[in-house]
Amino acid sequence: MLAAAVAAPLLDHRGLDLEGAERITYRLEQTFRYDYDEPVQSLRQRLVVVPPERHGDLHRRHHALTVHGVDAAPVERVEAGGNTVVDVHVGRVERHVEFRLTAVLERVTGTGTAQVPADALDDPRWRTPTALTTPDAELTAWAQRLHRTGEAPAGTAARVCAAVHERMTYRFGVTGTRTTAAQALAGGVGVCQDYAHVVLALLHELGVPARYVSGHLLGQGGTHAWVEALVADGDGAAALPFDACNGRSAGRTYVTVATGRDYADVAPTSGSYVGPPTGRLRSTRRLGVVDVVAAAA
């Protein structure tokens, strides 16, 4: 099965009944290539691109990350929060280094919503603003207008998602990875990570624990971002996904890679090297469906 999934052609997901499927198999292919005008030393790269072994009903069945252009072995580890991180250390890069990922994932109906321990509801990481999500006066005032006494956290998260979707306009190239929620809201434009940061700022102001999600969306060319609101669920807590950029819950066209406080926690690639600042990054990404099993009638 895995060999077939790695080599199978991608299907047109637009013609598939993903919501009614019992099982969905996805293949993710991603590359990151750094080119340098002259040799660089002591490259230290951190990659957050491998989906977790399991996130709710999404299961990682296979993955391989390889390094090209240099002689280096990637070292994989799972952080305390559950994210898979790959570290690559290289003494010298002559002209380029490239990282290639292939992963096969399977979504299995009935295996559950993403869960977190009950103490996550009070974890400061999911309640405290960061440098990217600290609210200004406008965000604070907006949160006050959105407040509804006695509303369940899931309802608040859904309303906030809809409100941010309505107020902001998607525009590429205006904001960057260091743009704050306050700056994005002031401009009224941004990309998915800006939408997510604004939602996080509002939810934290409203007392709803929430976290940033980095992942992928079928039909989109690059990495996507959304938010998970953490709500009580039995003896634990559930992570409910909301995509303000598209104004909806994140469903079966979404693949989660990592969760954190904001973009800086889960940037797909980051690192350092010794040498002139001439590095140029090129990346590709392809996510598709390779198999769908319909639910039994």
PDB file of N, CA and C in Angstrom, residues 119-201:
ATOM      1  N   ASP A 119      -5.111  19.834  31.214  1.00  0.00           N
ATOM      2  CA  ASP A 119      -4.352  20.965  31.751  1.00  0.00           C
ATOM      3  C   ASP A 119      -3.911  21.937  30.664  1.00  0.00           C
ATOM      4  N   ALA A 120      -4.075  21.551  29.384  1.00  0.00           N
ATOM      5  CA  ALA A 120      -3.764  22.485  28.297  1.00  0.00           C
ATOM      6  C   ALA A 120      -4.692  23.693  28.318  1.00  0.00           C
ATOM      7  N   LEU A 121      -5.869  23.529  28.902  1.00  0.00           N
ATOM      8  CA  LEU A 121      -6.821  24.635  28.953  1.00  0.00           C
ATOM      9  C   LEU A 121      -6.307  25.796  29.795  1.00  0.00           C
ATOM     10  N   ASP A 122      -5.423  25.498  30.718  1.00  0.00           N
ATOM     11  CA  ASP A 122      -4.847  26.544  31.575  1.00  0.00           C
ATOM     12  C   ASP A 122      -3.379  26.804  31.278  1.00  0.00           C
ATOM     13  N   ASP A 123      -2.863  26.171  30.245  1.00  0.00           N
ATOM     14  CA  ASP A 123      -1.447  26.329  29.891  1.00  0.00           C
ATOM     15  C   ASP A 123      -1.200  27.761  29.413  1.00  0.00           C
ATOM     16  N   PRO A 124      -0.258  28.478  30.017  1.00  0.00           N
ATOM     17  CA  PRO A 124       0.018  29.864  29.600  1.00  0.00           C
ATOM     18  C   PRO A 124       0.386  30.007  28.130  1.00  0.00           C
ATOM     19  N   ARG A 125       0.953  28.957  27.527  1.00  0.00           N
ATOM     20  CA  ARG A 125       1.326  29.038  26.113  1.00  0.00           C
ATOM     21  C   ARG A 125       0.117  29.329  25.234  1.00  0.00           C
ATOM     22  N   TRP A 126      -1.045  28.818  25.614  1.00  0.00           N
ATOM     23  CA  TRP A 126      -2.231  28.965  24.770  1.00  0.00           C
ATOM     24  C   TRP A 126      -3.143  30.096  25.233  1.00  0.00           C
ATOM     25  N   ARG A 127      -2.697  30.843  26.235  1.00  0.00           N
ATOM     26  CA  ARG A 127      -3.498  31.959  26.753  1.00  0.00           C
ATOM     27  C   ARG A 127      -2.759  33.292  26.744  1.00  0.00           C
ATOM     28  N   THR A 128      -1.435  33.243  26.625  1.00  0.00           N
ATOM     29  CA  THR A 128      -0.618  34.447  26.773  1.00  0.00           C
ATOM     30  C   THR A 128      -0.181  34.983  25.416  1.00  0.00           C
ATOM     31  N   PRO A 129      -0.346  36.267  25.152  1.00  0.00           N
ATOM     32  CA  PRO A 129       0.094  36.839  23.876  1.00  0.00           C
ATOM     33  C   PRO A 129       1.599  36.713  23.687  1.00  0.00           C
ATOM     34  N   THR A 130       2.008  36.619  22.430  1.00  0.00           N
ATOM     35  CA  THR A 130       3.413  36.628  22.056  1.00  0.00           C
ATOM     36  C   THR A 130       3.728  37.966  21.389  1.00  0.00           C
ATOM     37  N   ALA A 131       4.964  38.109  20.951  1.00  0.00           N
ATOM     38  CA  ALA A 131       5.340  39.340  20.251  1.00  0.00           C
ATOM     39  C   ALA A 131       4.498  39.536  18.990  1.00  0.00           C
ATOM     40  N   LEU A 132       4.058  38.448  18.366  1.00  0.00           N
ATOM     41  CA  LEU A 132       3.275  38.551  17.132  1.00  0.00           C
ATOM     42  C   LEU A 132       1.779  38.669  17.381  1.00  0.00           C
ATOM     43  N   THR A 133       1.319  38.334  18.592  1.00  0.00           N
ATOM     44  CA  THR A 133      -0.131  38.336  18.839  1.00  0.00           C
ATOM     45  C   THR A 133      -0.558  39.279  19.953  1.00  0.00           C
ATOM     46  N   THR A 134       0.352  40.107  20.455  1.00  0.00           N
ATOM     47  CA  THR A 134      -0.020  41.058  21.509  1.00  0.00           C
ATOM     48  C   THR A 134      -1.008  42.085  20.964  1.00  0.00           C
ATOM     49  N   PRO A 135      -2.157  42.250  21.604  1.00  0.00           N
ATOM     50  CA  PRO A 135      -3.162  43.180  21.082  1.00  0.00           C
ATOM     51  C   PRO A 135      -2.809  44.639  21.359  1.00  0.00           C
ATOM     52  N   ASP A 136      -3.212  45.507  20.464  1.00  0.00           N
ATOM     53  CA  ASP A 136      -3.134  46.937  20.720  1.00  0.00           C
ATOM     54  C   ASP A 136      -4.526  47.413  21.153  1.00  0.00           C
ATOM     55  N   ALA A 137      -4.715  48.708  21.248  1.00  0.00           N
ATOM     56  CA  ALA A 137      -5.987  49.240  21.714  1.00  0.00           C
ATOM     57  C   ALA A 137      -7.141  48.839  20.795  1.00  0.00           C
ATOM     58  N   GLU A 138      -6.895  48.801  19.488  1.00  0.00           N
ATOM     59  CA  GLU A 138      -7.952  48.458  18.546  1.00  0.00           C
ATOM     60  C   GLU A 138      -8.375  46.993  18.703  1.00  0.00           C
ATOM     61  N   LEU A 139      -7.422  46.100  18.827  1.00  0.00           N
ATOM     62  CA  LEU A 139      -7.757  44.697  19.013  1.00  0.00           C
ATOM     63  C   LEU A 139      -8.484  44.468  20.341  1.00  0.00           C
ATOM     64  N   THR A 140      -8.024  45.144  21.370  1.00  0.00           N
ATOM     65  CA  THR A 140      -8.686  45.018  22.675  1.00  0.00           C
ATOM     66  C   THR A 140     -10.125  45.513  22.612  1.00  0.00           C
ATOM     67  N   ALA A 141     -10.329  46.640  21.961  1.00  0.00           N
ATOM     68  CA  ALA A 141     -11.676  47.185  21.832  1.00  0.00           C
ATOM     69  C   ALA A 141     -12.567  46.267  21.001  1.00  0.00           C
ATOM     70  N   TRP A 142     -12.007  45.691  19.951  1.00  0.00           N
ATOM     71  CA  TRP A 142     -12.790  44.774  19.116  1.00  0.00           C
ATOM     72  C   TRP A 142     -13.187  43.532  19.917  1.00  0.00           C
ATOM     73  N   ALA A 143     -12.248  43.022  20.716  1.00  0.00           N
ATOM     74  CA  ALA A 143     -12.560  41.863  21.549  1.00  0.00           C
ATOM     75  C   ALA A 143     -13.701  42.178  22.519  1.00  0.00           C
ATOM     76  N   GLN A 144     -13.690  43.368  23.063  1.00  0.00           N
ATOM     77  CA  GLN A 144     -14.771  43.758  23.981  1.00  0.00           C
ATOM     78  C   GLN A 144     -16.114  43.794  23.264  1.00  0.00           C
ATOM     79  N   ARG A 145     -16.114  44.251  22.015  1.00  0.00           N
ATOM     80  CA  ARG A 145     -17.363  44.288  21.251  1.00  0.00           C
ATOM     81  C   ARG A 145     -17.844  42.876  20.883  1.00  0.00           C
ATOM     82  N   LEU A 146     -16.904  41.955  20.743  1.00  0.00           N
ATOM     83  CA  LEU A 146     -17.255  40.586  20.384  1.00  0.00           C
ATOM     84  C   LEU A 146     -17.684  39.748  21.588  1.00  0.00           C
ATOM     85  N   HIS A 147     -17.417  40.223  22.766  1.00  0.00           N
ATOM     86  CA  HIS A 147     -17.701  39.443  23.984  1.00  0.00           C
ATOM     87  C   HIS A 147     -19.197  39.179  24.149  1.00  0.00           C
ATOM     88  N   ARG A 148     -19.531  37.930  24.520  1.00  0.00           N
ATOM     89  CA  ARG A 148     -20.914  37.554  24.850  1.00  0.00           C
ATOM     90  C   ARG A 148     -20.879  36.758  26.150  1.00  0.00           C
ATOM     91  N   THR A 149     -21.497  37.265  27.157  1.00  0.00           N
ATOM     92  CA  THR A 149     -21.504  36.605  28.466  1.00  0.00           C
ATOM     93  C   THR A 149     -22.161  35.234  28.364  1.00  0.00           C
ATOM     94  N   GLY A 150     -21.473  34.229  28.917  1.00  0.00           N
ATOM     95  CA  GLY A 150     -22.032  32.889  28.980  1.00  0.00           C
ATOM     96  C   GLY A 150     -21.890  32.055  27.729  1.00  0.00           C
ATOM     97  N   GLU A 151     -21.287  32.593  26.684  1.00  0.00           N
ATOM     98  CA  GLU A 151     -21.147  31.836  25.445  1.00  0.00           C
ATOM     99  C   GLU A 151     -20.097  30.746  25.593  1.00  0.00           C
ATOM    100  N   ALA A 152     -20.350  29.564  25.017  1.00  0.00           N
ATOM    101  CA  ALA A 152     -19.387  28.465  25.039  1.00  0.00           C
ATOM    102  C   ALA A 152     -18.159  28.845  24.205  1.00  0.00           C
ATOM    103  N   PRO A 153     -16.964  28.404  24.628  1.00  0.00           N
ATOM    104  CA  PRO A 153     -15.737  28.748  23.894  1.00  0.00           C
ATOM    105  C   PRO A 153     -15.788  28.378  22.418  1.00  0.00           C
ATOM    106  N   ALA A 154     -16.395  27.242  22.081  1.00  0.00           N
ATOM    107  CA  ALA A 154     -16.463  26.844  20.673  1.00  0.00           C
ATOM    108  C   ALA A 154     -17.276  27.850  19.867  1.00  0.00           C
ATOM    109  N   GLY A 155     -18.359  28.352  20.449  1.00  0.00           N
ATOM    110  CA  GLY A 155     -19.166  29.353  19.769  1.00  0.00           C
ATOM    111  C   GLY A 155     -18.421  30.655  19.598  1.00  0.00           C
ATOM    112  N   THR A 156     -17.669  31.047  20.631  1.00  0.00           N
ATOM    113  CA  THR A 156     -16.868  32.270  20.545  1.00  0.00           C
ATOM    114  C   THR A 156     -15.826  32.149  19.435  1.00  0.00           C
ATOM    115  N   ALA A 157     -15.165  30.993  19.377  1.00  0.00           N
ATOM    116  CA  ALA A 157     -14.131  30.787  18.360  1.00  0.00           C
ATOM    117  C   ALA A 157     -14.724  30.862  16.957  1.00  0.00           C
ATOM    118  N   ALA A 158     -15.895  30.278  16.767  1.00  0.00           N
ATOM    119  CA  ALA A 158     -16.533  30.308  15.452  1.00  0.00           C
ATOM    120  C   ALA A 158     -16.903  31.735  15.061  1.00  0.00           C
ATOM    121  N   ARG A 159     -17.409  32.518  16.001  1.00  0.00           N
ATOM    122  CA  ARG A 159     -17.789  33.905  15.702  1.00  0.00           C
ATOM    123  C   ARG A 159     -16.568  34.751  15.386  1.00  0.00           C
ATOM    124  N   VAL A 160     -15.506  34.554  16.161  1.00  0.00           N
ATOM    125  CA  VAL A 160     -14.278  35.317  15.923  1.00  0.00           C
ATOM    126  C   VAL A 160     -13.707  34.988  14.548  1.00  0.00           C
ATOM    127  N   CYS A 161     -13.710  33.711  14.199  1.00  0.00           N
ATOM    128  CA  CYS A 161     -13.231  33.296  12.879  1.00  0.00           C
ATOM    129  C   CYS A 161     -14.017  34.008  11.786  1.00  0.00           C
ATOM    130  N   ALA A 162     -15.333  34.027  11.915  1.00  0.00           N
ATOM    131  CA  ALA A 162     -16.177  34.670  10.906  1.00  0.00           C
ATOM    132  C   ALA A 162     -15.943  36.180  10.869  1.00  0.00           C
ATOM    133  N   ALA A 163     -15.759  36.791  12.031  1.00  0.00           N
ATOM    134  CA  ALA A 163     -15.563  38.237  12.091  1.00  0.00           C
ATOM    135  C   ALA A 163     -14.255  38.661  11.438  1.00  0.00           C
ATOM    136  N   VAL A 164     -13.188  37.893  11.685  1.00  0.00           N
ATOM    137  CA  VAL A 164     -11.891  38.218  11.082  1.00  0.00           C
ATOM    138  C   VAL A 164     -11.947  38.000   9.571  1.00  0.00           C
ATOM    139  N   HIS A 165     -12.596  36.937   9.154  1.00  0.00           N
ATOM    140  CA  HIS A 165     -12.744  36.682   7.716  1.00  0.00           C
ATOM    141  C   HIS A 165     -13.469  37.834   7.027  1.00  0.00           C
ATOM    142  N   GLU A 166     -14.477  38.364   7.685  1.00  0.00           N
ATOM    143  CA  GLU A 166     -15.273  39.449   7.109  1.00  0.00           C
ATOM    144  C   GLU A 166     -14.500  40.767   7.071  1.00  0.00           C
ATOM    145  N   ARG A 167     -13.677  40.990   8.067  1.00  0.00           N
ATOM    146  CA  ARG A 167     -13.030  42.300   8.186  1.00  0.00           C
ATOM    147  C   ARG A 167     -11.748  42.417   7.370  1.00  0.00           C
ATOM    148  N   MET A 168     -11.024  41.309   7.185  1.00  0.00           N
ATOM    149  CA  MET A 168      -9.736  41.384   6.506  1.00  0.00           C
ATOM    150  C   MET A 168      -9.840  40.934   5.050  1.00  0.00           C
ATOM    151  N   THR A 169      -8.884  41.392   4.248  1.00  0.00           N
ATOM    152  CA  THR A 169      -8.811  41.033   2.836  1.00  0.00           C
ATOM    153  C   THR A 169      -7.499  40.315   2.572  1.00  0.00           C
ATOM    154  N   TYR A 170      -7.568  39.188   1.872  1.00  0.00           N
ATOM    155  CA  TYR A 170      -6.347  38.445   1.557  1.00  0.00           C
ATOM    156  C   TYR A 170      -5.545  39.189   0.491  1.00  0.00           C
ATOM    157  N   ARG A 171      -4.278  39.436   0.795  1.00  0.00           N
ATOM    158  CA  ARG A 171      -3.405  40.089  -0.174  1.00  0.00           C
ATOM    159  C   ARG A 171      -1.974  39.644   0.081  1.00  0.00           C
ATOM    160  N   PHE A 172      -1.373  39.049  -0.919  1.00  0.00           N
ATOM    161  CA  PHE A 172      -0.009  38.537  -0.796  1.00  0.00           C
ATOM    162  C   PHE A 172       0.999  39.654  -1.052  1.00  0.00           C
ATOM    163  N   GLY A 173       2.119  39.621  -0.303  1.00  0.00           N
ATOM    164  CA  GLY A 173       3.218  40.539  -0.546  1.00  0.00           C
ATOM    165  C   GLY A 173       3.180  41.829   0.240  1.00  0.00           C
ATOM    166  N   VAL A 174       2.132  42.031   1.036  1.00  0.00           N
ATOM    167  CA  VAL A 174       2.020  43.259   1.823  1.00  0.00           C
ATOM    168  C   VAL A 174       2.601  43.073   3.216  1.00  0.00           C
ATOM    169  N   THR A 175       2.410  41.898   3.796  1.00  0.00           N
ATOM    170  CA  THR A 175       2.910  41.593   5.136  1.00  0.00           C
ATOM    171  C   THR A 175       4.040  40.571   5.054  1.00  0.00           C
ATOM    172  N   GLY A 176       4.715  40.380   6.191  1.00  0.00           N
ATOM    173  CA  GLY A 176       5.804  39.414   6.241  1.00  0.00           C
ATOM    174  C   GLY A 176       5.715  38.565   7.495  1.00  0.00           C
ATOM    175  N   THR A 177       6.721  37.724   7.698  1.00  0.00           N
ATOM    176  CA  THR A 177       6.689  36.801   8.835  1.00  0.00           C
ATOM    177  C   THR A 177       6.827  37.526  10.171  1.00  0.00           C
ATOM    178  N   ARG A 178       7.254  38.794  10.157  1.00  0.00           N
ATOM    179  CA  ARG A 178       7.381  39.547  11.407  1.00  0.00           C
ATOM    180  C   ARG A 178       6.227  40.526  11.620  1.00  0.00           C
ATOM    181  N   THR A 179       5.259  40.528  10.727  1.00  0.00           N
ATOM    182  CA  THR A 179       4.096  41.403  10.885  1.00  0.00           C
ATOM    183  C   THR A 179       3.265  40.938  12.068  1.00  0.00           C
ATOM    184  N   THR A 180       2.896  41.855  12.941  1.00  0.00           N
ATOM    185  CA  THR A 180       2.114  41.495  14.115  1.00  0.00           C
ATOM    186  C   THR A 180       0.622  41.496  13.792  1.00  0.00           C
ATOM    187  N   ALA A 181      -0.152  40.909  14.697  1.00  0.00           N
ATOM    188  CA  ALA A 181      -1.603  40.917  14.536  1.00  0.00           C
ATOM    189  C   ALA A 181      -2.127  42.349  14.483  1.00  0.00           C
ATOM    190  N   ALA A 182      -1.612  43.212  15.355  1.00  0.00           N
ATOM    191  CA  ALA A 182      -2.063  44.603  15.387  1.00  0.00           C
ATOM    192  C   ALA A 182      -1.758  45.306  14.069  1.00  0.00           C
ATOM    193  N   GLN A 183      -0.591  45.062  13.500  1.00  0.00           N
ATOM    194  CA  GLN A 183      -0.225  45.697  12.236  1.00  0.00           C
ATOM    195  C   GLN A 183      -1.080  45.178  11.086  1.00  0.00           C
ATOM    196  N   ALA A 184      -1.331  43.882  11.083  1.00  0.00           N
ATOM    197  CA  ALA A 184      -2.158  43.308  10.017  1.00  0.00           C
ATOM    198  C   ALA A 184      -3.576  43.854  10.083  1.00  0.00           C
ATOM    199  N   LEU A 185      -4.128  43.941  11.287  1.00  0.00           N
ATOM    200  CA  LEU A 185      -5.490  44.454  11.426  1.00  0.00           C
ATOM    201  C   LEU A 185      -5.560  45.924  11.030  1.00  0.00           C
ATOM    202  N   ALA A 186      -4.544  46.683  11.391  1.00  0.00           N
ATOM    203  CA  ALA A 186      -4.535  48.105  11.039  1.00  0.00           C
ATOM    204  C   ALA A 186      -4.550  48.295   9.527  1.00  0.00           C
ATOM    205  N   GLY A 187      -3.820  47.427   8.823  1.00  0.00           N
ATOM    206  CA  GLY A 187      -3.805  47.518   7.362  1.00  0.00           C
ATOM    207  C   GLY A 187      -5.013  46.882   6.717  1.00  0.00           C
ATOM    208  N   GLY A 188      -5.637  45.963   7.426  1.00  0.00           N
ATOM    209  CA  GLY A 188      -6.820  45.295   6.897  1.00  0.00           C
ATOM    210  C   GLY A 188      -6.549  44.240   5.850  1.00  0.00           C
ATOM    211  N   VAL A 189      -5.259  43.938   5.623  1.00  0.00           N
ATOM    212  CA  VAL A 189      -4.896  42.952   4.602  1.00  0.00           C
ATOM    213  C   VAL A 189      -3.801  42.041   5.149  1.00  0.00           C
ATOM    214  N   GLY A 190      -3.645  40.886   4.494  1.00  0.00           N
ATOM    215  CA  GLY A 190      -2.591  39.969   4.898  1.00  0.00           C
ATOM    216  C   GLY A 190      -2.802  38.607   4.279  1.00  0.00           C
ATOM    217  N   VAL A 191      -2.002  37.658   4.758  1.00  0.00           N
ATOM    218  CA  VAL A 191      -2.107  36.276   4.291  1.00  0.00           C
ATOM    219  C   VAL A 191      -2.572  35.417   5.461  1.00  0.00           C
ATOM    220  N   CYS A 192      -2.582  34.107   5.251  1.00  0.00           N
ATOM    221  CA  CYS A 192      -3.189  33.217   6.233  1.00  0.00           C
ATOM    222  C   CYS A 192      -2.583  33.352   7.627  1.00  0.00           C
ATOM    223  N   GLN A 193      -1.265  33.534   7.713  1.00  0.00           N
ATOM    224  CA  GLN A 193      -0.660  33.633   9.039  1.00  0.00           C
ATOM    225  C   GLN A 193      -1.124  34.907   9.757  1.00  0.00           C
ATOM    226  N   ASP A 194      -1.393  35.976   9.017  1.00  0.00           N
ATOM    227  CA  ASP A 194      -1.899  37.205   9.629  1.00  0.00           C
ATOM    228  C   ASP A 194      -3.307  37.003  10.170  1.00  0.00           C
ATOM    229  N   TYR A 195      -4.149  36.344   9.388  1.00  0.00           N
ATOM    230  CA  TYR A 195      -5.495  36.016   9.861  1.00  0.00           C
ATOM    231  C   TYR A 195      -5.411  35.215  11.156  1.00  0.00           C
ATOM    232  N   ALA A 196      -4.525  34.214  11.169  1.00  0.00           N
ATOM    233  CA  ALA A 196      -4.391  33.368  12.358  1.00  0.00           C
ATOM    234  C   ALA A 196      -3.918  34.173  13.563  1.00  0.00           C
ATOM    235  N   HIS A 197      -2.981  35.074  13.365  1.00  0.00           N
ATOM    236  CA  HIS A 197      -2.471  35.883  14.476  1.00  0.00           C
ATOM    237  C   HIS A 197      -3.560  36.803  15.030  1.00  0.00           C
ATOM    238  N   VAL A 198      -4.374  37.373  14.161  1.00  0.00           N
ATOM    239  CA  VAL A 198      -5.466  38.239  14.624  1.00  0.00           C
ATOM    240  C   VAL A 198      -6.478  37.417  15.426  1.00  0.00           C
ATOM    241  N   VAL A 199      -6.828  36.234  14.936  1.00  0.00           N
ATOM    242  CA  VAL A 199      -7.751  35.366  15.667  1.00  0.00           C
ATOM    243  C   VAL A 199      -7.182  35.015  17.040  1.00  0.00           C
ATOM    244  N   LEU A 200      -5.912  34.663  17.090  1.00  0.00           N
ATOM    245  CA  LEU A 200      -5.291  34.317  18.373  1.00  0.00           C
ATOM    246  C   LEU A 200      -5.337  35.495  19.342  1.00  0.00           C
ATOM    247  N   ALA A 201      -5.030  36.680  18.857  1.00  0.00           N
ATOM    248  CA  ALA A 201      -5.056  37.861  19.726  1.00  0.00           C
ATOM    249  C   ALA A 201      -6.447  38.067  20.313  1.00  0.00           C
TER     250      ALA A 201
END
